[in-house]
Tab-separated table of C-alpha atoms in Angstrom:
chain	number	residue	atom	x	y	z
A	1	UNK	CA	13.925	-9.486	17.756
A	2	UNK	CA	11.775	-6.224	18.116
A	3	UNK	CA	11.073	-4.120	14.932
A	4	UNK	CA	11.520	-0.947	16.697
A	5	UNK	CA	14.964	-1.913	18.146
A	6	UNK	CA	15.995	-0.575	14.247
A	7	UNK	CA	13.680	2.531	14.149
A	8	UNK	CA	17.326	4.129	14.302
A	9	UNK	CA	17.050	3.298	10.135
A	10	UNK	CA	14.933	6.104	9.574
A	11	UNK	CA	11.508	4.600	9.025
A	12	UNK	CA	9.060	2.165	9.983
A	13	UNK	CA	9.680	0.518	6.212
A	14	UNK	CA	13.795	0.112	6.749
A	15	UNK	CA	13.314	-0.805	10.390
A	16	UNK	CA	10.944	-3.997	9.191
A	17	UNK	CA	13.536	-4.712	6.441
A	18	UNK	CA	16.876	-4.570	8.832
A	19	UNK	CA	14.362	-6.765	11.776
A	20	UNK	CA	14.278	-9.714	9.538
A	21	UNK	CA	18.231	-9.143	8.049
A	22	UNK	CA	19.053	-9.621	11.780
A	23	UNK	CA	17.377	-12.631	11.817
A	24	UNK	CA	19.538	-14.077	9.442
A	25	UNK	CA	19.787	-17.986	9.253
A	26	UNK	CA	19.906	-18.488	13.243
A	27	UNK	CA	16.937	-21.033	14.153
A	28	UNK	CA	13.668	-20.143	15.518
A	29	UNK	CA	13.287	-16.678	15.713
A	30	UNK	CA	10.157	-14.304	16.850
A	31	UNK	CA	10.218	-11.428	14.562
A	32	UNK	CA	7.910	-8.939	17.299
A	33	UNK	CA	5.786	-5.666	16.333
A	34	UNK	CA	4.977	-3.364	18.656
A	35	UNK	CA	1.327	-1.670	19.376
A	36	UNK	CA	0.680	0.543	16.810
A	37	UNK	CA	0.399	1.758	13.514
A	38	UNK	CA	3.895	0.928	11.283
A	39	UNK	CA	3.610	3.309	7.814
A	40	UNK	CA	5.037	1.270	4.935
A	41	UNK	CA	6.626	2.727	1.789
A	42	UNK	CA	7.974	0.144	-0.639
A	43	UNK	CA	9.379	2.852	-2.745
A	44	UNK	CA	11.968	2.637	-0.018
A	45	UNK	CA	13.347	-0.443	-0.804
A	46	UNK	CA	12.275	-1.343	-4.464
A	47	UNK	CA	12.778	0.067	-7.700
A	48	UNK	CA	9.844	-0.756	-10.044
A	49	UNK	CA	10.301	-4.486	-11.320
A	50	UNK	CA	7.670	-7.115	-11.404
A	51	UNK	CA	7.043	-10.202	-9.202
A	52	UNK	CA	7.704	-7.497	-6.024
A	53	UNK	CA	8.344	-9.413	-2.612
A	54	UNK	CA	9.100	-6.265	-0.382
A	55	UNK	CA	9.980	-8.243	3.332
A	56	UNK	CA	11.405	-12.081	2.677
A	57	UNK	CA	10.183	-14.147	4.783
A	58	UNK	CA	12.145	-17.829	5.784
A	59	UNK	CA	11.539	-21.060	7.600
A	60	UNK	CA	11.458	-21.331	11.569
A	61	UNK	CA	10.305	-17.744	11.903
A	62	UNK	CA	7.178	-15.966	13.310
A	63	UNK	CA	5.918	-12.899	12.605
A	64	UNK	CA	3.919	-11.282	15.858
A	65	UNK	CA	1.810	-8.414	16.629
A	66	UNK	CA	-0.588	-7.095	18.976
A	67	UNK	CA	-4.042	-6.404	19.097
A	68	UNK	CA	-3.594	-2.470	17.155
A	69	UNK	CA	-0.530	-3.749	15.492
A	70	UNK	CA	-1.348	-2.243	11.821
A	71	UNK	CA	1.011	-1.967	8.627
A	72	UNK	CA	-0.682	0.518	6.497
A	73	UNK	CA	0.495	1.060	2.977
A	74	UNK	CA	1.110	5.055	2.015
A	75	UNK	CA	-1.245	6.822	-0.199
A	76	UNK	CA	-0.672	6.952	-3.925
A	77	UNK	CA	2.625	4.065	-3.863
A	78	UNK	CA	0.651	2.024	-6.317
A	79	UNK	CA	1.540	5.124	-9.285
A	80	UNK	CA	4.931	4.959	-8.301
A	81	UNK	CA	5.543	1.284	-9.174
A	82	UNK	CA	5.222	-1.769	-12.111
A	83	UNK	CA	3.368	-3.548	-9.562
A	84	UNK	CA	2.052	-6.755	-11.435
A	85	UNK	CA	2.594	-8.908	-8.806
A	86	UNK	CA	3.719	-7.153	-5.423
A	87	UNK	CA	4.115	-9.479	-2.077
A	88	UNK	CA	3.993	-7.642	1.275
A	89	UNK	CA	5.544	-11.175	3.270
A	90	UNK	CA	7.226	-13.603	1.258
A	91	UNK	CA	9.596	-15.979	-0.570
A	92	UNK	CA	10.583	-17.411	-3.626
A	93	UNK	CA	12.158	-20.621	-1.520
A	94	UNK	CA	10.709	-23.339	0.647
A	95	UNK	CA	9.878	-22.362	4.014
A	96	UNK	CA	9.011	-24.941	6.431
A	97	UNK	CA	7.358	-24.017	10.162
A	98	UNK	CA	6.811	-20.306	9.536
A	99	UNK	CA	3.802	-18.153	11.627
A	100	UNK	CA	1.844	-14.868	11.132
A	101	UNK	CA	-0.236	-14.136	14.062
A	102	UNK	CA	-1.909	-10.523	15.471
A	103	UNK	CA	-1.337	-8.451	12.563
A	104	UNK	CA	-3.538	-6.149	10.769
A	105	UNK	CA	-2.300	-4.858	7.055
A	106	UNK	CA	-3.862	-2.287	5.838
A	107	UNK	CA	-3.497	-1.754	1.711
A	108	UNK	CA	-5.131	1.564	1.577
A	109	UNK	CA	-7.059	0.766	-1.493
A	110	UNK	CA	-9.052	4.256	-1.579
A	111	UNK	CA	-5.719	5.319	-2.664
A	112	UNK	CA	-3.884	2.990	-4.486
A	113	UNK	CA	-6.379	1.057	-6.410
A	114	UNK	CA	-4.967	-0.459	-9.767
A	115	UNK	CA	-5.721	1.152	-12.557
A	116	UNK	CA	-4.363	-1.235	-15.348
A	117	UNK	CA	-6.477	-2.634	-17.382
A	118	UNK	CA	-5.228	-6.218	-17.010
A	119	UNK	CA	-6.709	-6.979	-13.822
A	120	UNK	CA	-4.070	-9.593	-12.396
A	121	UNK	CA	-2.138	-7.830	-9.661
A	122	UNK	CA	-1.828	-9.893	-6.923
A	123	UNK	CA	-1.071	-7.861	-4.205
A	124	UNK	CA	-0.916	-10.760	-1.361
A	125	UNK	CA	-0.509	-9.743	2.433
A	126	UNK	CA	1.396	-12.878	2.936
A	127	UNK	CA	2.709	-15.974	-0.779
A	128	UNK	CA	4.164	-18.769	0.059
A	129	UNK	CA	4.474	-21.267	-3.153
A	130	UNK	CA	6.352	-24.038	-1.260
A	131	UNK	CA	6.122	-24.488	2.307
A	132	UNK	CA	4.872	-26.665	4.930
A	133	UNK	CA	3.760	-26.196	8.797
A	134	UNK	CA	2.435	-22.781	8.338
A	135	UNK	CA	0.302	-21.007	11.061
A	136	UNK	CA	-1.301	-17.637	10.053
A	137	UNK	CA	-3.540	-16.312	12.839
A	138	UNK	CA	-5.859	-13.483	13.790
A	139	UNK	CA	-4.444	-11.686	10.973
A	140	UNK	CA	-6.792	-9.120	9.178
A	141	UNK	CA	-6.043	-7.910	5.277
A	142	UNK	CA	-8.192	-4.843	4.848
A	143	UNK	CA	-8.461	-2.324	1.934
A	144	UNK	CA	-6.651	-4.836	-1.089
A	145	UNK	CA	-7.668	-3.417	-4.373
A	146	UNK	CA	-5.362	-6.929	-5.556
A	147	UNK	CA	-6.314	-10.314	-6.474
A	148	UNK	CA	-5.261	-12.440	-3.615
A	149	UNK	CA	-4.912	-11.657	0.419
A	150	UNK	CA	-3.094	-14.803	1.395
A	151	UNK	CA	-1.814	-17.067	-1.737
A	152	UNK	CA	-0.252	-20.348	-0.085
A	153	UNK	CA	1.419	-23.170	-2.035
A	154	UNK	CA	0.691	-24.280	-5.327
A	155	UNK	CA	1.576	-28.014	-7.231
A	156	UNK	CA	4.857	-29.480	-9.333
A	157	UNK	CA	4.464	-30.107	-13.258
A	158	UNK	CA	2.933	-33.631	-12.211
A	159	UNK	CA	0.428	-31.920	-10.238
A	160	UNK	CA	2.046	-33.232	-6.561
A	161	UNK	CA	0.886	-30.382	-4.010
A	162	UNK	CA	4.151	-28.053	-3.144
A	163	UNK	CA	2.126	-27.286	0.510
A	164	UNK	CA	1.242	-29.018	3.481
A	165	UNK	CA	-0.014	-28.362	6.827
A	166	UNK	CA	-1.397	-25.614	6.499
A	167	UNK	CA	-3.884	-23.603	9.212
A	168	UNK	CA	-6.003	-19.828	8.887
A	169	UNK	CA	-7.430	-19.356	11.863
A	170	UNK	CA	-9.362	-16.340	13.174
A	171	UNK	CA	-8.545	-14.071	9.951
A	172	UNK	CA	-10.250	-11.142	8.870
A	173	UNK	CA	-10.804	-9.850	5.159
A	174	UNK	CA	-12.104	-6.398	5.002
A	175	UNK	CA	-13.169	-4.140	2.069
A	176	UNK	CA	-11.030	-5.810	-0.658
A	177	UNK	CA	-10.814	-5.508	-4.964
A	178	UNK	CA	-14.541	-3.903	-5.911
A	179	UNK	CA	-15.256	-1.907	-2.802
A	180	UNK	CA	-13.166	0.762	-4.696
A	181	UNK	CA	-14.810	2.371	-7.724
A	182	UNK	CA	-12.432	2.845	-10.457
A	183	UNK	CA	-10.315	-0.351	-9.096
A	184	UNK	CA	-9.792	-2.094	-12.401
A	185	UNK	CA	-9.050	-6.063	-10.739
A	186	UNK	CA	-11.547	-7.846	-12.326
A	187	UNK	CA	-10.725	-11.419	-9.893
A	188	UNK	CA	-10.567	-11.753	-6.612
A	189	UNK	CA	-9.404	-14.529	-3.368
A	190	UNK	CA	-9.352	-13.314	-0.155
A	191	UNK	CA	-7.892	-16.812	0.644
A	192	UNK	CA	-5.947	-18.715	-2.318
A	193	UNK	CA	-4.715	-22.082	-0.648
A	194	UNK	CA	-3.310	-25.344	-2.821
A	195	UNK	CA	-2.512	-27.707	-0.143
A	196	UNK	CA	-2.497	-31.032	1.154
A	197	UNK	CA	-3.736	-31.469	4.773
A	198	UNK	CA	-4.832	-27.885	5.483
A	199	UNK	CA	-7.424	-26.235	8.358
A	200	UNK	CA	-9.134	-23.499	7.234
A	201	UNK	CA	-11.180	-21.987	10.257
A	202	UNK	CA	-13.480	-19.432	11.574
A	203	UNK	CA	-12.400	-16.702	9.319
A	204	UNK	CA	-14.666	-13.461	8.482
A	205	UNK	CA	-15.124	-12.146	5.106
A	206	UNK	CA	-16.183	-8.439	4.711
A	207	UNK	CA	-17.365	-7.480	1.215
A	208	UNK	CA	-18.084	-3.677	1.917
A	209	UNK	CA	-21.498	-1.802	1.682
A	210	UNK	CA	-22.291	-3.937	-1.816
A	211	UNK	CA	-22.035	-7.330	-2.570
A	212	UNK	CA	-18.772	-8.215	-4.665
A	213	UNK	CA	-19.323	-9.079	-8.476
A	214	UNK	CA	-15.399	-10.304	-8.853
A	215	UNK	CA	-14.543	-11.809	-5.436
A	216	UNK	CA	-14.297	-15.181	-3.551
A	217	UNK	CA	-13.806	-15.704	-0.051
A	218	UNK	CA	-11.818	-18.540	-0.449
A	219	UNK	CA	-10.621	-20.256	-3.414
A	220	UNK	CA	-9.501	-23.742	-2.278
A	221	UNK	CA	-7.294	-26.507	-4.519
A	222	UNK	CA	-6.667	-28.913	-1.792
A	223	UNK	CA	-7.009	-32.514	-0.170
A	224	UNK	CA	-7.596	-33.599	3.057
A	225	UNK	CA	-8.610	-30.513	4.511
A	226	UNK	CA	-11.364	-29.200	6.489
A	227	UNK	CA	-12.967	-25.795	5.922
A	228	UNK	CA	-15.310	-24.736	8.594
């Protein structure tokens, strides 16, 4: 399925959203972006409430780009919005054998840093809490004023890991939470990964013309895994 089959919708934002409608519950489906620059609005599509996941996300589906495949965030949609937790890709089920490869998101923090004072806003390219057989690669987060870039899996109330099988490969994290003055996120994870059995590979970290005084490249609560 091709995003821009739905451009028809009226923007890049509502073309996304009907894309992965379309995809329904049929099995493995490639979810494909074209070349170029897609302008996202979540105004569009959400009113204001917390705990945001703008584009749900399922199993035995892959998300694909190209090399100058970019979805940049508008300028000033961070006023317009409770955003205490807000989720670009997502979902609040399990997703089993699900892929992000070739895309570049662009959060536009010059313009929407956060400006509450709690410091907490999440803001994650791609959160997954349980899933398993996950593939994100040569995807690049750039510009997140939020806490976390990609936040993948977390553990039951016995502490049993909700994730496995997980692989970042090739990723890029550009410019993220204090390379905007006045950006009031006071913790930062490019990478937030609680996993069993996950591969965690030649990704770049970017902190911006000063060193970061709030950030981590990668935050890791995991077992048998390799970092490299």
């Amino acid at each position: 399925i091709t995003v821009d089959q739905f451009l028809s919708a009226g923007s890049d934002t509502k073309a996304i959203s009907m894309a992965l409608e379309k995809a329904g519950k049929t099995s493995s489906v490639v979810i494909k972006f074209a070349n170029r620059t897609y302008n996202i609005d979540p105004s569009e599509l959400l009113s204001g409430n917390k705990n945001i996941i703008l584009f749900g996300v399922r199993s035995n589906m892959t998300l694909t780009g190209g090399p100058d495949t970019k979805l940049e965030l508008k300028n000033g949609w961070t006023s317009k919005m409770i955003l205490n937790n807000f989720i670009l890709f997502g979902a609040a089920n399990s997703v089993d054998n699900f892929g992000m490869n070739s895309l570049s998101i662009d959060f536009n923090g010059t313009q929407n840093d956060l400006k509450t004072p709690s410091g907490h806003n999440k803001n994650a390219a791609l959160y997954l809490l349980k899933c398993s057989h996950i593939t994100v690669q040569n995807v690049k987060v750039l510009n997140n004023p939020g806490q976390q870039s990609l936040s993948i899996g977390s553990t039951d109330k016995n502490g049993n890991f909700l994730a496995t099988d997980i692989k970042i490969n090739g990723c890029s994290f550009i410019n993220n939470t204090d390379a905007f003055p006045g950006n009031k996120q006071n913790d930062h994870s490019s990478i937030y990964l609680v996993a069993d059995k996950a591969i965690v590979t030649k990704n770049n970290f970017v902190s911006g013309d000063k060193i970061s005084k709030v950030a981590t490249a990668i935050e890791a609560h995991t077992s048998n895994s390799v970092f490299s």
